[in-house]
């Protein structure tokens, strides 16, 4: 199965991580009358667990688990007829088949770089004084780090260990010596049990991979950008002294399900996690609509269930103090003026059909969900990346996500240095063929894959990716620095900052960036089709390409918030 949204052109395959909210998969024509399957069911608003359970039983289902905080149930029910019966039950929003839908991206393309940072040894502050940090050996390749001024910010505040950032993704490789010092084992959790039919044989008897592993790679890359330690090896993150929490919501194979993701958000909410980064979007529908005339009644009911579950989980996390940061998306689309969806449903294969999208009743989740701060992507030139979604409706801020085709007319054009370098699991690089069985980088990958080892002989691996998936963690890192610098003692782990205050500081300290002139940008000269043409609307203070501006770590940690004077 391919990515939900393939970008055209030979140079870069850029896709954000896709979250599978279980979608409508027809039962086999020869399904036995007694055959059952697993569903995710969502109760209607203000309906008790008892009443919801009764309605599920009446519709022919058996409750096998659930998450009462958001009214979500795991249900075993007949393959045929249950979705329709659940949709007609007043106590239920509906049911979605718990079926695989969507796929995480494999490695994108990998060059050359702007050298703006200086190398130094890491140093830590003591007592109540904020921890500070220096730079790491590969940081001279991290143009994104200097674009958001993390190099300056860390001399003032490199992050507080009490501040926790959840990586809702494919997992996190905690064996990387750049991840290990900041990895929070106590709060990290895997919500996605291996499924042999899609993941292959289970590595462990329970089929639940141990925490601290990542067989996909995407989550480890995201984690490193947020908070790789400044420890004299490899790279450092935007917030090199905060704590990283693995919230594994995806399968080894890269597939995702609705239920693990909702459970991960509830876990973050109930365990005082400060910031959650979400570099994924919901499949099988590019847009989930409440009642799209192009969809069947059953498909409409499933999408309403997905919308309700995600809206509830995001709202619950926000009200519990979680700042939610999301990748805007890689569909080179104005989020307020969506094109006809020709890619959905993308599972099962070859079932997509044309779906005109009504903006007022369709959502690309989680980025268009409640309380989510959406991040667009830019390249080293600060131009909007060709693939990045945009628009005044949803773009809150912009951040470095990589742009392989940036620098037209210069020697950096179409080089991997235009992308984002970060931590990556050795195992995945070996599977992809860039690292050999002995752990050595093959010569032909010497410009795009790096290996660094510390004095103890522990080695970390690093490679380039691009996408709004890489922009979002830059913003999440700045959000973590905001909590570190402006947080106060409160019930959440004894330290924290309300999400509205984090958002206010993130947006108000972002570096304003005006629309280009002319305002309509064509990417045809870098090999893209006219479909990629993008028009920037708005003012320098707020526009569709950059939102409120490019996130600025130094401005954020040195700002004086108005409430701090009272």
XYZ file of C-alpha atoms in Angstrom:
566
model
C 0.000 0.000 0.000
C 1.360 3.426 -0.910
C 1.357 6.691 0.963
C -1.913 8.536 1.189
C -0.505 11.560 -0.585
C 2.429 10.988 -2.893
C 4.151 14.119 -4.036
C 4.903 14.112 -7.742
C 8.435 14.366 -9.082
C 11.410 12.073 -8.817
C 13.459 13.918 -6.245
C 11.557 13.758 -2.998
C 8.903 11.504 -1.598
C 7.552 13.602 1.232
C 4.701 12.441 3.395
C 3.726 13.108 6.955
C 2.941 10.194 9.151
C -0.551 8.906 8.583
C -2.722 7.999 11.539
C -5.246 5.344 10.771
C -8.539 6.054 12.229
C -10.242 2.824 11.465
C -12.198 3.290 8.284
C -14.884 1.493 6.370
C -13.523 -1.767 5.067
C -16.190 -3.938 3.479
C -16.598 -7.381 4.976
C -15.560 -10.150 2.592
C -18.425 -11.220 0.334
C -18.091 -14.738 1.661
C -17.939 -13.708 5.337
C -19.557 -16.282 7.540
C -22.759 -15.229 9.244
C -21.206 -15.768 12.678
C -17.879 -14.089 11.946
C -16.919 -11.223 14.257
C -14.480 -8.337 14.053
C -13.182 -5.650 16.400
C -14.651 -2.139 16.376
C -14.012 1.165 18.100
C -17.310 2.629 19.330
C -17.883 6.166 20.589
C -20.738 7.102 22.914
C -22.913 10.158 22.269
C -22.413 13.276 24.392
C -23.553 13.043 28.020
C -24.288 9.313 27.796
C -23.193 7.145 30.738
C -20.951 4.122 30.358
C -23.848 1.888 31.396
C -26.229 3.329 28.788
C -23.583 3.179 26.064
C -22.785 -0.435 26.932
C -26.470 -1.344 26.816
C -26.797 0.235 23.368
C -23.724 -1.656 22.138
C -25.151 -4.971 23.392
C -28.520 -4.221 21.797
C -26.758 -3.586 18.466
C -25.130 -7.005 18.746
C -21.752 -6.094 20.218
C -19.738 -7.183 23.231
C -17.593 -4.613 25.077
C -14.051 -5.905 25.628
C -12.363 -2.695 26.789
C -12.540 1.079 26.672
C -11.408 4.545 27.682
C -14.105 6.120 29.829
C -12.416 9.556 29.857
C -13.492 10.066 26.248
C -16.425 7.651 25.969
C -14.607 5.187 23.689
C -15.140 1.409 23.716
C -13.447 -1.633 22.163
C -16.166 -3.931 20.887
C -16.392 -7.395 19.334
C -19.355 -7.612 16.943
C -20.573 -9.287 13.745
C -18.763 -8.345 10.543
C -21.997 -7.375 8.849
C -24.618 -4.849 9.991
C -23.035 -3.587 13.220
C -21.826 -0.209 11.862
C -25.339 0.582 10.612
C -27.003 -0.510 13.874
C -24.563 1.528 15.977
C -25.162 4.602 13.804
C -28.911 4.302 14.467
C -28.521 3.990 18.253
C -29.335 7.269 20.017
C -26.795 6.580 22.784
C -23.919 6.126 20.311
C -22.141 8.365 17.800
C -21.249 5.254 15.853
C -18.658 2.544 15.251
C -15.535 2.209 13.136
C -14.081 -1.096 12.081
C -10.690 -1.578 13.752
C -8.884 -2.103 10.508
C -5.515 -1.131 9.203
C -5.541 2.095 7.254
C -2.651 4.288 6.236
C 1.082 4.020 6.362
C 4.011 5.903 7.844
C 6.497 7.346 5.369
C 9.800 5.679 4.722
C 12.930 7.801 4.483
C 12.711 10.772 2.239
C 15.605 12.068 0.179
C 18.841 13.005 1.486
C 23.780 16.972 0.865
C 25.166 20.154 1.771
C 24.414 22.802 4.338
C 24.519 26.264 5.756
C 27.151 26.473 8.474
C 25.996 28.896 11.110
C 26.484 27.141 14.426
C 29.668 26.683 16.396
C 30.736 23.495 18.146
C 31.235 23.461 21.879
C 30.996 21.086 24.803
C 27.719 20.826 26.652
C 27.531 22.418 30.059
C 24.807 22.220 32.655
C 23.611 24.834 35.113
C 23.046 24.039 38.777
C 20.612 24.952 41.535
C 17.621 27.064 40.524
C 19.547 28.660 37.715
C 18.265 27.517 34.279
C 20.340 24.833 32.618
C 22.334 26.078 29.649
C 24.103 24.161 26.885
C 26.589 24.373 24.070
C 26.491 22.902 20.576
C 27.275 19.412 19.234
C 29.590 18.197 16.412
C 26.902 17.742 13.745
C 25.015 20.907 14.659
C 26.802 22.794 11.876
C 24.477 20.880 9.529
C 21.340 21.907 11.430
C 20.269 25.092 9.650
C 16.890 24.635 11.317
C 18.431 24.949 14.773
C 19.910 28.358 13.978
C 16.826 29.501 12.045
C 14.758 29.157 15.240
C 17.696 30.587 17.259
C 18.022 27.595 19.577
C 21.786 28.220 19.519
C 21.188 31.551 21.271
C 18.287 30.389 23.434
C 20.275 27.599 25.063
C 22.769 30.106 26.463
C 19.826 31.477 28.478
C 17.699 28.359 28.983
C 18.290 24.929 27.434
C 15.157 23.436 28.958
C 14.018 22.043 32.290
C 14.079 18.286 32.986
C 10.666 18.600 34.674
C 9.160 19.577 31.311
C 7.918 16.565 29.353
C 7.307 16.346 25.605
C 5.257 13.441 24.261
C 6.286 12.020 20.881
C 3.033 10.532 19.522
C 4.601 8.555 16.716
C 6.162 5.227 15.665
C 8.234 4.898 18.854
C 11.547 6.351 20.041
C 14.941 4.622 19.914
C 16.198 5.330 23.445
C 19.489 3.518 22.778
C 20.738 6.479 20.736
C 23.221 8.292 23.028
C 21.626 11.616 22.019
C 18.179 10.410 23.153
C 19.143 8.332 26.194
C 20.033 11.197 28.600
C 16.623 12.848 28.126
C 14.383 9.782 27.769
C 11.673 9.450 30.422
C 11.169 5.726 30.974
C 8.524 6.124 33.663
C 6.013 8.004 31.507
C 6.745 6.363 28.147
C 4.281 3.752 26.931
C 3.468 1.644 23.877
C -0.241 1.688 22.984
C 0.051 -0.292 19.737
C 0.394 -4.058 20.101
C 2.080 -5.838 17.177
C -0.298 -7.515 14.744
C 1.405 -10.472 13.014
C -0.710 -10.150 9.877
C 0.751 -6.713 9.128
C 3.845 -6.471 11.376
C 5.257 -9.960 10.893
C 6.086 -12.293 13.791
C 6.020 -10.679 17.231
C 9.473 -9.980 18.670
C 8.232 -10.645 22.212
C 5.638 -13.044 23.621
C 3.200 -10.279 24.578
C 3.449 -8.725 21.063
C 3.881 -5.360 22.801
C 7.296 -4.011 21.774
C 9.390 -2.757 24.670
C 9.400 0.976 25.345
C 12.473 2.707 23.932
C 12.366 1.026 20.522
C 11.331 2.338 17.099
C 11.066 0.023 14.119
C 9.772 2.834 11.893
C 12.338 5.609 12.427
C 10.011 8.578 12.045
C 9.396 9.019 15.781
C 13.118 8.917 16.625
C 13.825 11.619 14.026
C 11.079 13.819 15.496
C 12.336 13.226 19.057
C 15.893 14.258 18.196
C 14.774 17.551 16.665
C 12.809 18.355 19.813
C 15.267 17.322 22.484
C 18.457 15.501 21.505
C 20.950 16.127 24.320
C 23.756 18.666 23.952
C 26.398 16.204 25.111
C 29.352 16.512 22.747
C 28.139 13.848 20.300
C 25.972 13.944 17.178
C 23.262 16.599 17.118
C 21.359 18.600 19.725
C 17.668 19.420 19.763
C 15.819 22.711 19.959
C 15.299 22.091 23.701
C 18.307 19.904 24.618
C 17.542 19.555 28.319
C 13.832 18.643 28.428
C 12.445 15.147 28.957
C 11.217 13.060 26.020
C 8.250 10.715 26.419
C 7.516 7.959 23.922
C 3.810 7.676 23.113
C 3.868 4.857 20.587
C 0.650 4.951 18.598
C 1.776 3.085 15.485
C 2.531 -0.460 14.418
C 6.021 -1.716 13.496
C 4.861 -1.713 9.884
C 3.996 1.973 10.064
C 0.243 1.443 10.144
C -1.789 3.311 12.732
C -5.179 2.836 14.397
C -7.550 5.344 15.926
C -7.769 3.668 19.320
C -4.041 3.658 20.239
C -3.768 7.324 19.290
C -6.757 8.349 21.387
C -5.397 6.290 24.277
C -2.001 7.981 23.919
C -3.615 11.434 24.137
C -5.593 10.394 27.227
C -2.409 9.019 28.818
C -0.631 12.319 28.139
C -3.544 14.188 29.701
C -3.695 12.010 32.801
C 0.066 11.999 33.402
C 0.919 15.683 33.258
C 2.744 15.681 29.913
C 3.337 19.314 28.930
C 3.576 19.203 25.130
C 2.555 16.542 22.594
C 3.918 16.562 19.044
C 1.668 15.014 16.392
C 3.395 14.575 13.042
C 0.645 12.455 11.474
C -2.803 12.677 9.943
C -5.895 10.521 9.898
C -6.653 7.916 7.247
C -8.330 6.381 5.301
C -10.074 9.674 4.587
C -7.918 12.667 3.598
C -10.782 14.664 5.084
C -13.278 13.302 7.589
C -16.709 14.752 6.771
C -19.913 14.674 8.811
C -22.200 13.967 5.854
C -20.442 14.119 2.494
C -23.033 13.276 -0.226
C -20.275 11.442 -2.100
C -19.962 8.920 0.757
C -22.243 6.020 1.650
C -24.325 6.300 4.856
C -22.043 3.773 6.581
C -18.917 5.686 5.517
C -20.483 8.916 6.783
C -21.246 7.274 10.141
C -17.676 6.016 10.493
C -16.233 9.461 9.717
C -18.523 11.088 12.299
C -17.220 8.567 14.834
C -13.596 9.378 13.953
C -14.275 13.126 14.227
C -15.983 12.759 17.603
C -13.266 10.517 19.057
C -10.426 12.789 17.942
C -12.207 16.000 18.987
C -12.907 14.535 22.420
C -9.366 13.266 22.931
C -7.768 16.563 21.825
C -10.133 18.612 23.988
C -9.559 16.342 26.987
C -5.786 16.656 26.627
C -6.007 20.455 26.313
C -8.207 20.833 29.389
C -5.735 18.713 31.348
C -2.889 21.055 30.447
C -1.333 19.526 27.319
C -0.110 21.904 24.584
C -0.883 20.236 21.249
C 1.430 20.809 18.257
C 0.753 19.291 14.830
C 2.248 19.103 11.358
C 0.016 21.059 8.975
C 0.298 18.501 6.171
C 2.193 17.814 2.950
C -0.595 18.086 0.374
C 0.500 21.530 -0.996
C -3.021 22.737 -0.304
C -4.749 25.790 1.156
C -6.456 24.276 4.188
C -9.363 26.709 3.880
C -9.917 25.871 0.200
C -9.478 22.112 -0.085
C -9.293 20.477 -3.492
C -11.525 17.582 -4.479
C -10.230 14.547 -2.609
C -9.233 11.894 -5.156
C -7.229 9.687 -2.767
C -9.848 8.456 -0.285
C -10.444 5.944 0.999
C -6.864 4.783 0.565
C -7.554 1.419 2.161
C -8.384 -1.138 0.857
C -6.319 -0.505 -2.266
C -8.055 0.827 -5.378
C -11.247 1.893 -3.610
C -10.726 5.684 -3.849
C -13.288 7.881 -5.583
C -13.727 11.617 -6.180
C -15.021 13.429 -3.084
C -15.736 17.177 -3.354
C -14.814 18.622 0.062
C -16.995 21.174 1.840
C -14.610 23.073 4.107
C -17.239 23.857 6.762
C -18.078 20.208 7.479
C -14.847 18.302 6.764
C -11.666 18.073 8.842
C -8.095 16.931 8.224
C -7.244 15.464 11.628
C -5.545 16.062 13.982
C -4.245 19.330 12.509
C -7.732 20.811 12.077
C -8.907 19.554 15.467
C -9.660 21.751 18.504
C -6.804 23.437 20.417
C -4.164 22.220 17.946
C -1.321 24.568 16.930
C -0.590 23.794 13.256
C 2.871 24.279 11.752
C 3.781 24.907 8.094
C 7.200 24.082 6.646
C 9.985 26.247 5.194
C 13.437 25.689 3.696
C 16.861 27.253 4.367
C 15.926 30.278 2.207
C 12.842 30.746 4.466
C 10.634 30.140 1.428
C 7.589 27.928 2.011
C 8.476 24.351 1.082
C 6.812 23.208 -2.123
C 4.911 20.340 -0.443
C 3.720 22.261 2.630
C 0.056 22.966 3.228
C -0.768 26.592 4.017
C -3.641 29.060 4.421
C -4.871 31.683 6.867
C -7.492 29.317 8.272
C -5.078 26.880 9.916
C -1.432 28.036 9.760
C -0.459 29.172 13.274
C 3.315 29.362 12.838
C 6.025 28.177 10.453
C 9.238 26.274 11.159
C 12.099 24.531 9.337
C 10.881 21.280 7.784
C 13.298 20.954 4.904
C 12.928 21.784 1.217
C 15.075 19.591 -1.037
C 14.434 21.812 -4.071
C 15.355 25.032 -2.281
C 18.232 27.145 -3.583
C 17.446 27.058 -7.311
C 20.429 28.475 -9.183
C 22.895 27.714 -6.368
C 25.055 24.689 -5.590
C 22.732 23.708 -2.749
C 19.770 23.100 -5.096
C 18.431 19.553 -4.745
C 20.904 18.579 -2.010
C 20.063 16.780 1.227
C 21.568 19.577 3.274
C 18.335 21.456 2.550
C 16.511 18.848 4.627
C 16.482 18.195 8.382
C 19.182 16.053 9.989
C 18.235 14.172 13.147
C 18.549 10.936 15.114
C 17.529 7.663 13.429
C 17.581 3.986 14.478
C 20.497 1.852 13.259
C 18.133 -1.067 12.658
C 16.008 0.927 10.205
C 19.057 2.274 8.356
C 20.329 -1.299 8.035
C 16.976 -2.400 6.632
C 17.101 0.505 4.174
C 20.594 -0.512 3.061
C 22.671 2.511 4.112
C 24.366 0.854 7.130
C 25.991 -2.583 6.953
C 25.687 -5.521 9.357
C 28.709 -4.280 11.319
C 27.101 -0.874 11.865
C 29.217 1.021 9.355
C 27.788 3.642 6.992
C 28.264 2.557 3.369
C 30.502 4.942 1.365
C 27.763 5.941 -1.081
C 25.677 7.261 1.832
C 28.489 9.233 3.487
C 26.802 12.576 2.713
C 23.382 11.616 4.045
C 23.921 9.197 6.954
C 26.230 9.821 9.901
C 27.527 7.701 12.772
C 29.032 9.132 15.952
C 30.207 7.259 19.035
C 30.883 8.477 22.569
C 33.780 7.552 24.840
C 31.839 4.572 26.182
C 31.522 3.152 22.679
C 27.797 3.869 22.350
C 27.008 4.962 18.806
C 24.238 7.123 17.419
C 23.019 7.315 13.838
C 21.624 10.340 12.016
C 19.976 11.016 8.663
C 17.962 13.593 6.718
C 14.183 13.776 6.254
C 11.827 16.538 5.138
C 8.165 17.315 5.658
C 5.853 19.257 7.916
C 6.565 16.266 10.186
C 10.007 17.853 10.670
C 8.657 21.426 11.067
C 6.264 20.520 13.869
C 9.000 19.256 16.266
C 10.906 22.545 15.889
C 7.783 24.298 17.188
C 7.244 21.659 19.878
C 10.821 22.224 21.049
C 10.201 25.964 21.344
C 6.959 25.235 23.229
C 8.944 23.076 25.665
C 11.426 25.918 26.191
C 8.494 28.259 26.878
C 7.220 25.933 29.627
C 10.787 25.676 30.959
C 11.348 29.432 31.073
C 7.887 30.639 32.067
C 6.369 27.678 33.922
C 5.540 27.694 37.605
C 4.869 25.247 40.387
C 1.493 23.634 39.886
C -0.202 20.278 40.283
C 1.079 18.832 37.020
C 4.326 17.120 38.069
C 4.868 20.099 40.362
C 5.657 22.318 37.371
C 3.939 23.494 34.204
C 2.275 26.230 32.181
C -1.298 26.462 30.903
C -1.597 25.696 27.167
C -3.143 29.084 26.358
C -0.093 30.799 27.825
C 2.266 28.532 25.873
C 0.351 29.277 22.674
C 0.293 33.013 23.375
C 4.074 33.123 23.829
C 4.780 30.804 20.885
C 2.726 32.967 18.524
C 3.589 36.400 19.924
C 7.361 35.792 19.907
C 7.448 34.226 16.424
C 9.474 36.227 13.913
C 7.033 37.928 11.548
C 7.604 37.096 7.893
C 5.772 38.812 5.021
C 4.246 37.065 2.017
C 6.498 36.847 -1.030
C 5.953 39.211 -3.942
C 4.342 38.312 -6.219
C 2.050 36.582 -3.767
C 1.350 33.596 -5.988
C 4.380 31.300 -6.008
C 4.907 28.798 -8.814
C 7.053 25.728 -8.223
C 7.082 24.719 -11.889
C 10.704 25.873 -12.238
C 11.754 23.262 -9.641
C 9.872 20.500 -11.414
C 6.468 20.630 -9.762
C 3.116 20.755 -11.554
C 0.902 23.846 -11.568
C -1.165 22.161 -8.840
C 1.585 23.207 -6.409
C 1.057 26.931 -7.167
C 0.323 28.648 -3.852
C -1.080 32.108 -3.094
C -0.102 33.752 0.187
C -2.909 35.786 1.751
C -2.662 38.123 4.738
C -0.325 40.700 6.240
C 3.234 40.574 7.554
C 1.767 40.153 11.040
C -0.286 37.103 10.001
C -0.493 35.255 6.697
C -1.195 31.890 5.128
C 2.423 30.839 4.539
C 3.955 31.738 7.910
C 0.987 32.258 10.238
C 2.113 34.542 13.060
C 5.736 33.990 11.982
C 8.713 31.639 12.229
C 9.085 30.176 15.716
C 11.868 31.868 17.701
C 13.349 30.035 20.682
C 15.504 32.940 21.881
C 12.658 35.465 21.774
C 10.442 32.945 23.570
C 12.770 32.270 26.513
C 13.671 35.959 26.966
C 10.125 37.329 26.635
C 8.371 38.987 29.547
C 4.786 37.786 29.550
C 2.228 40.279 30.785
C 0.926 37.883 33.469
C 4.419 37.549 34.955
C 4.238 41.172 36.137
C 1.167 40.604 38.295
